[in-house]
Structures are given as C-alpha cells and as structure tokens.
C-alpha cells in the first residue's frame, strides 16, 4: 500500500479538522497515512513557513481557513505544488447560509468562544468528576444523567465523554453485597440509564484490569458464575425500575454515549415517557 501524506491546516485548534479526517480515514482498511498537523494558521507569514513542508512531503491538503486572503494564498501554493486542497467545511457552511438566509461570519475559532455553553461544559466536567463511582449521591438530583451498572461496564469513560458534551453525569457501580443508596430510586430530574454487557466479555475486561495492576486473577471478581449473577442482578434492578438499558458489549464509548444522548433527546421530546426502553437492552 502506498504511503500518503495528509496535511491538516486550520486557523483554529484544528480539533474539527482532525475529527473529520479521522472519520473519513475510518472508511478505509488500515491506510498508510502520515498526518501533518498545522493549527492556528492565521497569517501569511505563518502559512509561508509551512509551505516547504508541503513541498517536502506532497500529499492531500485538508483545510479550514475562513480568512479569504490566507485561504487564497494556501490554494495558490497548492496549485503551484500540484497538491489537491480541500476546504472541508465549505459545502456545509454554504448549505447553512441558504437555509438560515444569512452569510457566515468568517471568524476563525468561533466554536471555541467562551460563551455560556462553554462554561456549562466546564461545570458539567467538574460535576462528573466529583460524582464518579457512587461518590456524592446527596447531589444526584442535580445531574442530567445517572449511569448504573456493574464494575467495568464502561460507566466512567462514558460519563466523561458525556460531560464533554455538556451533560452533568453521575455514575454508580451496582454491587450485590452493597445495596445502592435509597436516593437512587427516588430521583426525578436525572435520566437513569443502566449499562449492561455480556458476562464473558466482562470477565475478560476484569481479568485484563487485574493483570494490568499486577494482581492475582484467582478471585470472585472474575469468576464466571459470580459475574453472571452480578449482571443478572443489575438487569433485574433496571427492569424493576423501568430504566432504559444499553448493552455495551460491542459498543465503543462514543457509541454508548450516542445511545444515551438519543434516549435523553427522546425524553426531552416526549416528557413523561422516560423509561420506555426498560424492558430490553438497546
């Protein structure tokens, strides 16, 4: 397979550009790609400094530059070097201009402005970190979402991902020998979601966790029958309380979070109908 150089040129942090490139590359089988990342390119001088690198490692150039002069100069350099250059947001921005009936502002990094949404996201992250693993149950009513599940069912990473999307998330491990606080069953504001997984997969994840900590694996924590009982215990609790359930066995953290957000949106669209998925796993 031929190696390809991919240049990502952005006038902001480049986070959006990286996500687009990652999503597009995921459609190919193990492409041999060398990424060159050029963030915060906002001046002619800065752009001119990266041109030698474009010439030394010719390849595809993806860019998000809103300044017309900087953008035109990059496109001219690419023409001279014979490099394809793709403005990845142009089609979307143009479509939005038509639908919204106004022109885009053309200011770099507007999605990173420290507006109300930014501060809500920061607050959500602080809340989520402080309410991990059953801690701070007295404040659970302040949460947007509460994730419940047995140990190693991806509650914490999913919580952090959701927090970065602006949701206050608490999570609690369900332990057969230690009942959860009664507050869990009386929550009114938060959406409570149960996370479940295949016992066989859970044993594997737990075993790997113990090995990474240099701990022995001769424990009930990874006993197949004991784990199966834990999962059944959790699923009964989900069903008894009508909580929606998500099976994370074959889901990435992003996919699990997307499923949670979908349930959250459905709850918002149809208030009073939360928990309708409690009879089966998503």
mmCIF file with all atom_site columns, C-alpha atoms in Angstrom, residues 81-257:
data_model
loop_
_atom_site.group_PDB
_atom_site.id
_atom_site.type_symbol
_atom_site.label_atom_id
_atom_site.label_alt_id
_atom_site.label_comp_id
_atom_site.label_asym_id
_atom_site.label_entity_id
_atom_site.label_seq_id
_atom_site.pdbx_PDB_ins_code
_atom_site.Cartn_x
_atom_site.Cartn_y
_atom_site.Cartn_z
_atom_site.occupancy
_atom_site.B_iso_or_equiv
_atom_site.pdbx_formal_charge
_atom_site.auth_seq_id
_atom_site.auth_comp_id
_atom_site.auth_asym_id
_atom_site.auth_atom_id
_atom_site.pdbx_PDB_model_num
ATOM 1   C CA . UNK A 1 81  ? 2.968   22.379  -5.982 1.00 0.00 ? 81  UNK A CA 1
ATOM 2   C CA . UNK A 1 82  ? 0.347   20.291  -7.745 1.00 0.00 ? 82  UNK A CA 1
ATOM 3   C CA . UNK A 1 83  ? -1.327  19.297  -4.484 1.00 0.00 ? 83  UNK A CA 1
ATOM 4   C CA . UNK A 1 84  ? -5.075  18.719  -4.067 1.00 0.00 ? 84  UNK A CA 1
ATOM 5   C CA . UNK A 1 85  ? -6.561  21.083  -1.473 1.00 0.00 ? 85  UNK A CA 1
ATOM 6   C CA . UNK A 1 86  ? -9.986  20.504  0.039  1.00 0.00 ? 86  UNK A CA 1
ATOM 7   C CA . UNK A 1 87  ? -11.908 23.104  2.132  1.00 0.00 ? 87  UNK A CA 1
ATOM 8   C CA . UNK A 1 88  ? -13.769 20.575  4.265  1.00 0.00 ? 88  UNK A CA 1
ATOM 9   C CA . UNK A 1 89  ? -16.461 22.861  5.711  1.00 0.00 ? 89  UNK A CA 1
ATOM 10  C CA . UNK A 1 90  ? -17.402 24.793  2.588  1.00 0.00 ? 90  UNK A CA 1
ATOM 11  C CA . UNK A 1 91  ? -20.338 22.652  1.489  1.00 0.00 ? 91  UNK A CA 1
ATOM 12  C CA . UNK A 1 92  ? -21.866 22.566  4.965  1.00 0.00 ? 92  UNK A CA 1
ATOM 13  C CA . UNK A 1 93  ? -21.388 26.299  5.527  1.00 0.00 ? 93  UNK A CA 1
ATOM 14  C CA . UNK A 1 94  ? -22.890 27.129  2.116  1.00 0.00 ? 94  UNK A CA 1
ATOM 15  C CA . UNK A 1 95  ? -25.922 24.937  2.808  1.00 0.00 ? 95  UNK A CA 1
ATOM 16  C CA . UNK A 1 96  ? -26.425 26.601  6.186  1.00 0.00 ? 96  UNK A CA 1
ATOM 17  C CA . UNK A 1 97  ? -26.212 30.060  4.609  1.00 0.00 ? 97  UNK A CA 1
ATOM 18  C CA . UNK A 1 98  ? -29.030 29.125  2.234  1.00 0.00 ? 98  UNK A CA 1
ATOM 19  C CA . UNK A 1 99  ? -31.213 27.637  4.944  1.00 0.00 ? 99  UNK A CA 1
ATOM 20  C CA . UNK A 1 100 ? -30.565 30.388  7.504  1.00 0.00 ? 100 UNK A CA 1
ATOM 21  C CA . UNK A 1 101 ? -30.756 33.203  4.992  1.00 0.00 ? 101 UNK A CA 1
ATOM 22  C CA . UNK A 1 102 ? -27.557 34.889  6.159  1.00 0.00 ? 102 UNK A CA 1
ATOM 23  C CA . UNK A 1 103 ? -23.850 34.819  5.469  1.00 0.00 ? 103 UNK A CA 1
ATOM 24  C CA . UNK A 1 104 ? -21.387 33.060  7.757  1.00 0.00 ? 104 UNK A CA 1
ATOM 25  C CA . UNK A 1 105 ? -19.316 35.391  9.943  1.00 0.00 ? 105 UNK A CA 1
ATOM 26  C CA . UNK A 1 106 ? -15.996 34.090  8.676  1.00 0.00 ? 106 UNK A CA 1
ATOM 27  C CA . UNK A 1 107 ? -14.252 34.318  12.046 1.00 0.00 ? 107 UNK A CA 1
ATOM 28  C CA . UNK A 1 108 ? -11.761 31.586  12.989 1.00 0.00 ? 108 UNK A CA 1
ATOM 29  C CA . UNK A 1 109 ? -12.409 29.543  16.111 1.00 0.00 ? 109 UNK A CA 1
ATOM 30  C CA . UNK A 1 110 ? -15.939 30.802  16.776 1.00 0.00 ? 110 UNK A CA 1
ATOM 31  C CA . UNK A 1 111 ? -16.922 27.338  18.051 1.00 0.00 ? 111 UNK A CA 1
ATOM 32  C CA . UNK A 1 112 ? -14.350 27.763  20.832 1.00 0.00 ? 112 UNK A CA 1
ATOM 33  C CA . UNK A 1 113 ? -15.667 31.069  22.155 1.00 0.00 ? 113 UNK A CA 1
ATOM 34  C CA . UNK A 1 114 ? -16.010 31.196  25.953 1.00 0.00 ? 114 UNK A CA 1
ATOM 35  C CA . UNK A 1 115 ? -19.768 31.568  25.833 1.00 0.00 ? 115 UNK A CA 1
ATOM 36  C CA . UNK A 1 116 ? -22.447 30.174  28.131 1.00 0.00 ? 116 UNK A CA 1
ATOM 37  C CA . UNK A 1 117 ? -22.232 26.762  26.504 1.00 0.00 ? 117 UNK A CA 1
ATOM 38  C CA . UNK A 1 118 ? -18.500 26.652  27.191 1.00 0.00 ? 118 UNK A CA 1
ATOM 39  C CA . UNK A 1 119 ? -18.948 27.371  30.876 1.00 0.00 ? 119 UNK A CA 1
ATOM 40  C CA . UNK A 1 120 ? -21.785 24.863  31.126 1.00 0.00 ? 120 UNK A CA 1
ATOM 41  C CA . UNK A 1 121 ? -19.474 22.245  29.687 1.00 0.00 ? 121 UNK A CA 1
ATOM 42  C CA . UNK A 1 122 ? -16.755 23.087  32.193 1.00 0.00 ? 122 UNK A CA 1
ATOM 43  C CA . UNK A 1 123 ? -19.288 22.887  35.022 1.00 0.00 ? 123 UNK A CA 1
ATOM 44  C CA . UNK A 1 124 ? -20.515 19.537  33.703 1.00 0.00 ? 124 UNK A CA 1
ATOM 45  C CA . UNK A 1 125 ? -16.985 18.139  33.666 1.00 0.00 ? 125 UNK A CA 1
ATOM 46  C CA . UNK A 1 126 ? -16.355 19.285  37.241 1.00 0.00 ? 126 UNK A CA 1
ATOM 47  C CA . UNK A 1 127 ? -19.635 17.767  38.402 1.00 0.00 ? 127 UNK A CA 1
ATOM 48  C CA . UNK A 1 128 ? -18.999 14.479  36.623 1.00 0.00 ? 128 UNK A CA 1
ATOM 49  C CA . UNK A 1 129 ? -15.506 14.029  38.026 1.00 0.00 ? 129 UNK A CA 1
ATOM 50  C CA . UNK A 1 130 ? -16.796 14.760  41.533 1.00 0.00 ? 130 UNK A CA 1
ATOM 51  C CA . UNK A 1 131 ? -19.621 12.209  41.195 1.00 0.00 ? 131 UNK A CA 1
ATOM 52  C CA . UNK A 1 132 ? -17.764 9.227   39.832 1.00 0.00 ? 132 UNK A CA 1
ATOM 53  C CA . UNK A 1 133 ? -18.184 5.705   41.211 1.00 0.00 ? 133 UNK A CA 1
ATOM 54  C CA . UNK A 1 134 ? -21.090 6.462   43.530 1.00 0.00 ? 134 UNK A CA 1
ATOM 55  C CA . UNK A 1 135 ? -19.489 9.471   45.223 1.00 0.00 ? 135 UNK A CA 1
ATOM 56  C CA . UNK A 1 136 ? -21.648 12.462  46.180 1.00 0.00 ? 136 UNK A CA 1
ATOM 57  C CA . UNK A 1 137 ? -25.009 10.722  45.971 1.00 0.00 ? 137 UNK A CA 1
ATOM 58  C CA . UNK A 1 138 ? -26.528 13.563  48.001 1.00 0.00 ? 138 UNK A CA 1
ATOM 59  C CA . UNK A 1 139 ? -26.230 15.766  44.890 1.00 0.00 ? 139 UNK A CA 1
ATOM 60  C CA . UNK A 1 140 ? -27.524 13.293  42.308 1.00 0.00 ? 140 UNK A CA 1
ATOM 61  C CA . UNK A 1 141 ? -30.701 15.292  41.772 1.00 0.00 ? 141 UNK A CA 1
ATOM 62  C CA . UNK A 1 142 ? -28.536 17.974  40.130 1.00 0.00 ? 142 UNK A CA 1
ATOM 63  C CA . UNK A 1 143 ? -27.354 15.516  37.467 1.00 0.00 ? 143 UNK A CA 1
ATOM 64  C CA . UNK A 1 144 ? -28.707 15.335  33.932 1.00 0.00 ? 144 UNK A CA 1
ATOM 65  C CA . UNK A 1 145 ? -27.847 11.647  33.627 1.00 0.00 ? 145 UNK A CA 1
ATOM 66  C CA . UNK A 1 146 ? -27.001 8.866   36.050 1.00 0.00 ? 146 UNK A CA 1
ATOM 67  C CA . UNK A 1 147 ? -25.326 5.720   34.724 1.00 0.00 ? 147 UNK A CA 1
ATOM 68  C CA . UNK A 1 148 ? -25.684 2.499   36.698 1.00 0.00 ? 148 UNK A CA 1
ATOM 69  C CA . UNK A 1 149 ? -24.002 -0.824  36.081 1.00 0.00 ? 149 UNK A CA 1
ATOM 70  C CA . UNK A 1 150 ? -21.685 -3.464  37.483 1.00 0.00 ? 150 UNK A CA 1
ATOM 71  C CA . UNK A 1 151 ? -17.970 -2.827  37.801 1.00 0.00 ? 151 UNK A CA 1
ATOM 72  C CA . UNK A 1 152 ? -16.092 -2.350  34.489 1.00 0.00 ? 152 UNK A CA 1
ATOM 73  C CA . UNK A 1 153 ? -19.194 -1.736  32.383 1.00 0.00 ? 153 UNK A CA 1
ATOM 74  C CA . UNK A 1 154 ? -17.663 1.494   30.966 1.00 0.00 ? 154 UNK A CA 1
ATOM 75  C CA . UNK A 1 155 ? -19.558 3.872   33.264 1.00 0.00 ? 155 UNK A CA 1
ATOM 76  C CA . UNK A 1 156 ? -16.681 6.270   33.981 1.00 0.00 ? 156 UNK A CA 1
ATOM 77  C CA . UNK A 1 157 ? -15.356 6.791   30.418 1.00 0.00 ? 157 UNK A CA 1
ATOM 78  C CA . UNK A 1 158 ? -18.904 7.173   29.123 1.00 0.00 ? 158 UNK A CA 1
ATOM 79  C CA . UNK A 1 159 ? -19.614 9.717   31.865 1.00 0.00 ? 159 UNK A CA 1
ATOM 80  C CA . UNK A 1 160 ? -16.539 11.755  30.957 1.00 0.00 ? 160 UNK A CA 1
ATOM 81  C CA . UNK A 1 161 ? -17.434 11.679  27.265 1.00 0.00 ? 161 UNK A CA 1
ATOM 82  C CA . UNK A 1 162 ? -20.959 12.892  28.026 1.00 0.00 ? 162 UNK A CA 1
ATOM 83  C CA . UNK A 1 163 ? -19.592 15.596  30.321 1.00 0.00 ? 163 UNK A CA 1
ATOM 84  C CA . UNK A 1 164 ? -17.537 16.923  27.439 1.00 0.00 ? 164 UNK A CA 1
ATOM 85  C CA . UNK A 1 165 ? -20.815 17.224  25.545 1.00 0.00 ? 165 UNK A CA 1
ATOM 86  C CA . UNK A 1 166 ? -22.228 19.384  28.353 1.00 0.00 ? 166 UNK A CA 1
ATOM 87  C CA . UNK A 1 167 ? -24.121 16.816  30.460 1.00 0.00 ? 167 UNK A CA 1
ATOM 88  C CA . UNK A 1 168 ? -23.741 16.553  34.220 1.00 0.00 ? 168 UNK A CA 1
ATOM 89  C CA . UNK A 1 169 ? -23.304 12.833  34.791 1.00 0.00 ? 169 UNK A CA 1
ATOM 90  C CA . UNK A 1 170 ? -23.097 10.751  37.946 1.00 0.00 ? 170 UNK A CA 1
ATOM 91  C CA . UNK A 1 171 ? -22.442 7.027   37.971 1.00 0.00 ? 171 UNK A CA 1
ATOM 92  C CA . UNK A 1 172 ? -22.714 4.204   40.460 1.00 0.00 ? 172 UNK A CA 1
ATOM 93  C CA . UNK A 1 173 ? -21.416 0.631   40.488 1.00 0.00 ? 173 UNK A CA 1
ATOM 94  C CA . UNK A 1 174 ? -24.068 -1.935  41.339 1.00 0.00 ? 174 UNK A CA 1
ATOM 95  C CA . UNK A 1 175 ? -22.731 -4.409  43.901 1.00 0.00 ? 175 UNK A CA 1
ATOM 96  C CA . UNK A 1 176 ? -24.814 -7.346  45.068 1.00 0.00 ? 176 UNK A CA 1
ATOM 97  C CA . UNK A 1 177 ? -23.405 -7.257  48.596 1.00 0.00 ? 177 UNK A CA 1
ATOM 98  C CA . UNK A 1 178 ? -23.809 -3.498  48.972 1.00 0.00 ? 178 UNK A CA 1
ATOM 99  C CA . UNK A 1 179 ? -27.207 -2.009  48.077 1.00 0.00 ? 179 UNK A CA 1
ATOM 100 C CA . UNK A 1 180 ? -27.149 1.442   46.437 1.00 0.00 ? 180 UNK A CA 1
ATOM 101 C CA . UNK A 1 181 ? -28.349 4.429   48.452 1.00 0.00 ? 181 UNK A CA 1
ATOM 102 C CA . UNK A 1 182 ? -32.155 4.787   48.520 1.00 0.00 ? 182 UNK A CA 1
ATOM 103 C CA . UNK A 1 183 ? -31.773 8.135   46.761 1.00 0.00 ? 183 UNK A CA 1
ATOM 104 C CA . UNK A 1 184 ? -31.138 6.252   43.515 1.00 0.00 ? 184 UNK A CA 1
ATOM 105 C CA . UNK A 1 185 ? -34.723 5.065   43.374 1.00 0.00 ? 185 UNK A CA 1
ATOM 106 C CA . UNK A 1 186 ? -36.336 8.423   44.085 1.00 0.00 ? 186 UNK A CA 1
ATOM 107 C CA . UNK A 1 187 ? -34.593 10.604  41.506 1.00 0.00 ? 187 UNK A CA 1
ATOM 108 C CA . UNK A 1 188 ? -36.898 12.851  39.495 1.00 0.00 ? 188 UNK A CA 1
ATOM 109 C CA . UNK A 1 189 ? -34.687 15.076  37.334 1.00 0.00 ? 189 UNK A CA 1
ATOM 110 C CA . UNK A 1 190 ? -31.850 12.827  36.094 1.00 0.00 ? 190 UNK A CA 1
ATOM 111 C CA . UNK A 1 191 ? -32.264 10.240  33.374 1.00 0.00 ? 191 UNK A CA 1
ATOM 112 C CA . UNK A 1 192 ? -31.130 6.952   34.904 1.00 0.00 ? 192 UNK A CA 1
ATOM 113 C CA . UNK A 1 193 ? -29.625 4.562   32.351 1.00 0.00 ? 193 UNK A CA 1
ATOM 114 C CA . UNK A 1 194 ? -28.480 1.018   33.003 1.00 0.00 ? 194 UNK A CA 1
ATOM 115 C CA . UNK A 1 195 ? -25.331 -0.241  31.288 1.00 0.00 ? 195 UNK A CA 1
ATOM 116 C CA . UNK A 1 196 ? -25.020 -3.979  30.794 1.00 0.00 ? 196 UNK A CA 1
ATOM 117 C CA . UNK A 1 197 ? -22.616 -6.279  28.992 1.00 0.00 ? 197 UNK A CA 1
ATOM 118 C CA . UNK A 1 198 ? -22.091 -9.941  28.185 1.00 0.00 ? 198 UNK A CA 1
ATOM 119 C CA . UNK A 1 199 ? -20.694 -11.795 31.233 1.00 0.00 ? 199 UNK A CA 1
ATOM 120 C CA . UNK A 1 200 ? -17.980 -13.454 29.139 1.00 0.00 ? 200 UNK A CA 1
ATOM 121 C CA . UNK A 1 201 ? -16.770 -10.100 27.885 1.00 0.00 ? 201 UNK A CA 1
ATOM 122 C CA . UNK A 1 202 ? -16.927 -8.649  31.392 1.00 0.00 ? 202 UNK A CA 1
ATOM 123 C CA . UNK A 1 203 ? -14.753 -11.446 32.771 1.00 0.00 ? 203 UNK A CA 1
ATOM 124 C CA . UNK A 1 204 ? -12.175 -10.716 30.074 1.00 0.00 ? 204 UNK A CA 1
ATOM 125 C CA . UNK A 1 205 ? -12.169 -6.979  30.778 1.00 0.00 ? 205 UNK A CA 1
ATOM 126 C CA . UNK A 1 206 ? -11.852 -7.522  34.521 1.00 0.00 ? 206 UNK A CA 1
ATOM 127 C CA . UNK A 1 207 ? -9.094  -10.077 34.109 1.00 0.00 ? 207 UNK A CA 1
ATOM 128 C CA . UNK A 1 208 ? -7.111  -7.677  31.932 1.00 0.00 ? 208 UNK A CA 1
ATOM 129 C CA . UNK A 1 209 ? -7.637  -4.970  34.518 1.00 0.00 ? 209 UNK A CA 1
ATOM 130 C CA . UNK A 1 210 ? -6.239  -7.145  37.313 1.00 0.00 ? 210 UNK A CA 1
ATOM 131 C CA . UNK A 1 211 ? -3.261  -8.144  35.200 1.00 0.00 ? 211 UNK A CA 1
ATOM 132 C CA . UNK A 1 212 ? -2.505  -4.509  34.421 1.00 0.00 ? 212 UNK A CA 1
ATOM 133 C CA . UNK A 1 213 ? -2.403  -3.867  38.181 1.00 0.00 ? 213 UNK A CA 1
ATOM 134 C CA . UNK A 1 214 ? -0.162  -6.903  38.735 1.00 0.00 ? 214 UNK A CA 1
ATOM 135 C CA . UNK A 1 215 ? -2.841  -8.500  40.884 1.00 0.00 ? 215 UNK A CA 1
ATOM 136 C CA . UNK A 1 216 ? -3.873  -12.144 41.012 1.00 0.00 ? 216 UNK A CA 1
ATOM 137 C CA . UNK A 1 217 ? -6.810  -13.375 38.983 1.00 0.00 ? 217 UNK A CA 1
ATOM 138 C CA . UNK A 1 218 ? -7.932  -16.094 41.389 1.00 0.00 ? 218 UNK A CA 1
ATOM 139 C CA . UNK A 1 219 ? -10.817 -14.076 42.772 1.00 0.00 ? 219 UNK A CA 1
ATOM 140 C CA . UNK A 1 220 ? -14.602 -13.996 42.583 1.00 0.00 ? 220 UNK A CA 1
ATOM 141 C CA . UNK A 1 221 ? -14.227 -10.693 40.723 1.00 0.00 ? 221 UNK A CA 1
ATOM 142 C CA . UNK A 1 222 ? -13.501 -12.720 37.578 1.00 0.00 ? 222 UNK A CA 1
ATOM 143 C CA . UNK A 1 223 ? -15.367 -15.906 38.442 1.00 0.00 ? 223 UNK A CA 1
ATOM 144 C CA . UNK A 1 224 ? -17.686 -16.666 35.514 1.00 0.00 ? 224 UNK A CA 1
ATOM 145 C CA . UNK A 1 225 ? -20.661 -17.774 37.592 1.00 0.00 ? 225 UNK A CA 1
ATOM 146 C CA . UNK A 1 226 ? -20.308 -14.888 40.053 1.00 0.00 ? 226 UNK A CA 1
ATOM 147 C CA . UNK A 1 227 ? -20.066 -12.367 37.206 1.00 0.00 ? 227 UNK A CA 1
ATOM 148 C CA . UNK A 1 228 ? -23.131 -13.851 35.553 1.00 0.00 ? 228 UNK A CA 1
ATOM 149 C CA . UNK A 1 229 ? -25.067 -13.416 38.813 1.00 0.00 ? 229 UNK A CA 1
ATOM 150 C CA . UNK A 1 230 ? -23.903 -9.782  39.050 1.00 0.00 ? 230 UNK A CA 1
ATOM 151 C CA . UNK A 1 231 ? -25.111 -8.999  35.546 1.00 0.00 ? 231 UNK A CA 1
ATOM 152 C CA . UNK A 1 232 ? -28.470 -10.663 36.220 1.00 0.00 ? 232 UNK A CA 1
ATOM 153 C CA . UNK A 1 233 ? -28.789 -8.754  39.495 1.00 0.00 ? 233 UNK A CA 1
ATOM 154 C CA . UNK A 1 234 ? -28.208 -5.445  37.687 1.00 0.00 ? 234 UNK A CA 1
ATOM 155 C CA . UNK A 1 235 ? -30.628 -6.271  34.871 1.00 0.00 ? 235 UNK A CA 1
ATOM 156 C CA . UNK A 1 236 ? -33.363 -7.134  37.371 1.00 0.00 ? 236 UNK A CA 1
ATOM 157 C CA . UNK A 1 237 ? -32.849 -3.757  39.023 1.00 0.00 ? 237 UNK A CA 1
ATOM 158 C CA . UNK A 1 238 ? -33.073 -1.995  35.658 1.00 0.00 ? 238 UNK A CA 1
ATOM 159 C CA . UNK A 1 239 ? -36.287 -3.810  34.778 1.00 0.00 ? 239 UNK A CA 1
ATOM 160 C CA . UNK A 1 240 ? -37.867 -3.315  38.216 1.00 0.00 ? 240 UNK A CA 1
ATOM 161 C CA . UNK A 1 241 ? -37.348 0.440   37.944 1.00 0.00 ? 241 UNK A CA 1
ATOM 162 C CA . UNK A 1 242 ? -38.181 0.825   34.263 1.00 0.00 ? 242 UNK A CA 1
ATOM 163 C CA . UNK A 1 243 ? -34.776 2.276   33.424 1.00 0.00 ? 243 UNK A CA 1
ATOM 164 C CA . UNK A 1 244 ? -33.614 2.192   29.805 1.00 0.00 ? 244 UNK A CA 1
ATOM 165 C CA . UNK A 1 245 ? -30.787 -0.283  29.251 1.00 0.00 ? 245 UNK A CA 1
ATOM 166 C CA . UNK A 1 246 ? -27.831 -0.115  26.866 1.00 0.00 ? 246 UNK A CA 1
ATOM 167 C CA . UNK A 1 247 ? -25.783 -3.208  26.075 1.00 0.00 ? 247 UNK A CA 1
ATOM 168 C CA . UNK A 1 248 ? -22.177 -2.017  25.765 1.00 0.00 ? 248 UNK A CA 1
ATOM 169 C CA . UNK A 1 249 ? -20.707 -5.394  24.773 1.00 0.00 ? 249 UNK A CA 1
ATOM 170 C CA . UNK A 1 250 ? -19.922 -4.405  21.189 1.00 0.00 ? 250 UNK A CA 1
ATOM 171 C CA . UNK A 1 251 ? -20.105 -0.639  21.523 1.00 0.00 ? 251 UNK A CA 1
ATOM 172 C CA . UNK A 1 252 ? -17.329 1.908   21.694 1.00 0.00 ? 252 UNK A CA 1
ATOM 173 C CA . UNK A 1 253 ? -17.557 4.633   24.337 1.00 0.00 ? 253 UNK A CA 1
ATOM 174 C CA . UNK A 1 254 ? -18.691 7.056   21.638 1.00 0.00 ? 254 UNK A CA 1
ATOM 175 C CA . UNK A 1 255 ? -21.451 4.697   20.502 1.00 0.00 ? 255 UNK A CA 1
ATOM 176 C CA . UNK A 1 256 ? -22.650 4.146   24.064 1.00 0.00 ? 256 UNK A CA 1
ATOM 177 C CA . UNK A 1 257 ? -22.698 7.890   24.716 1.00 0.00 ? 257 UNK A CA 1
#
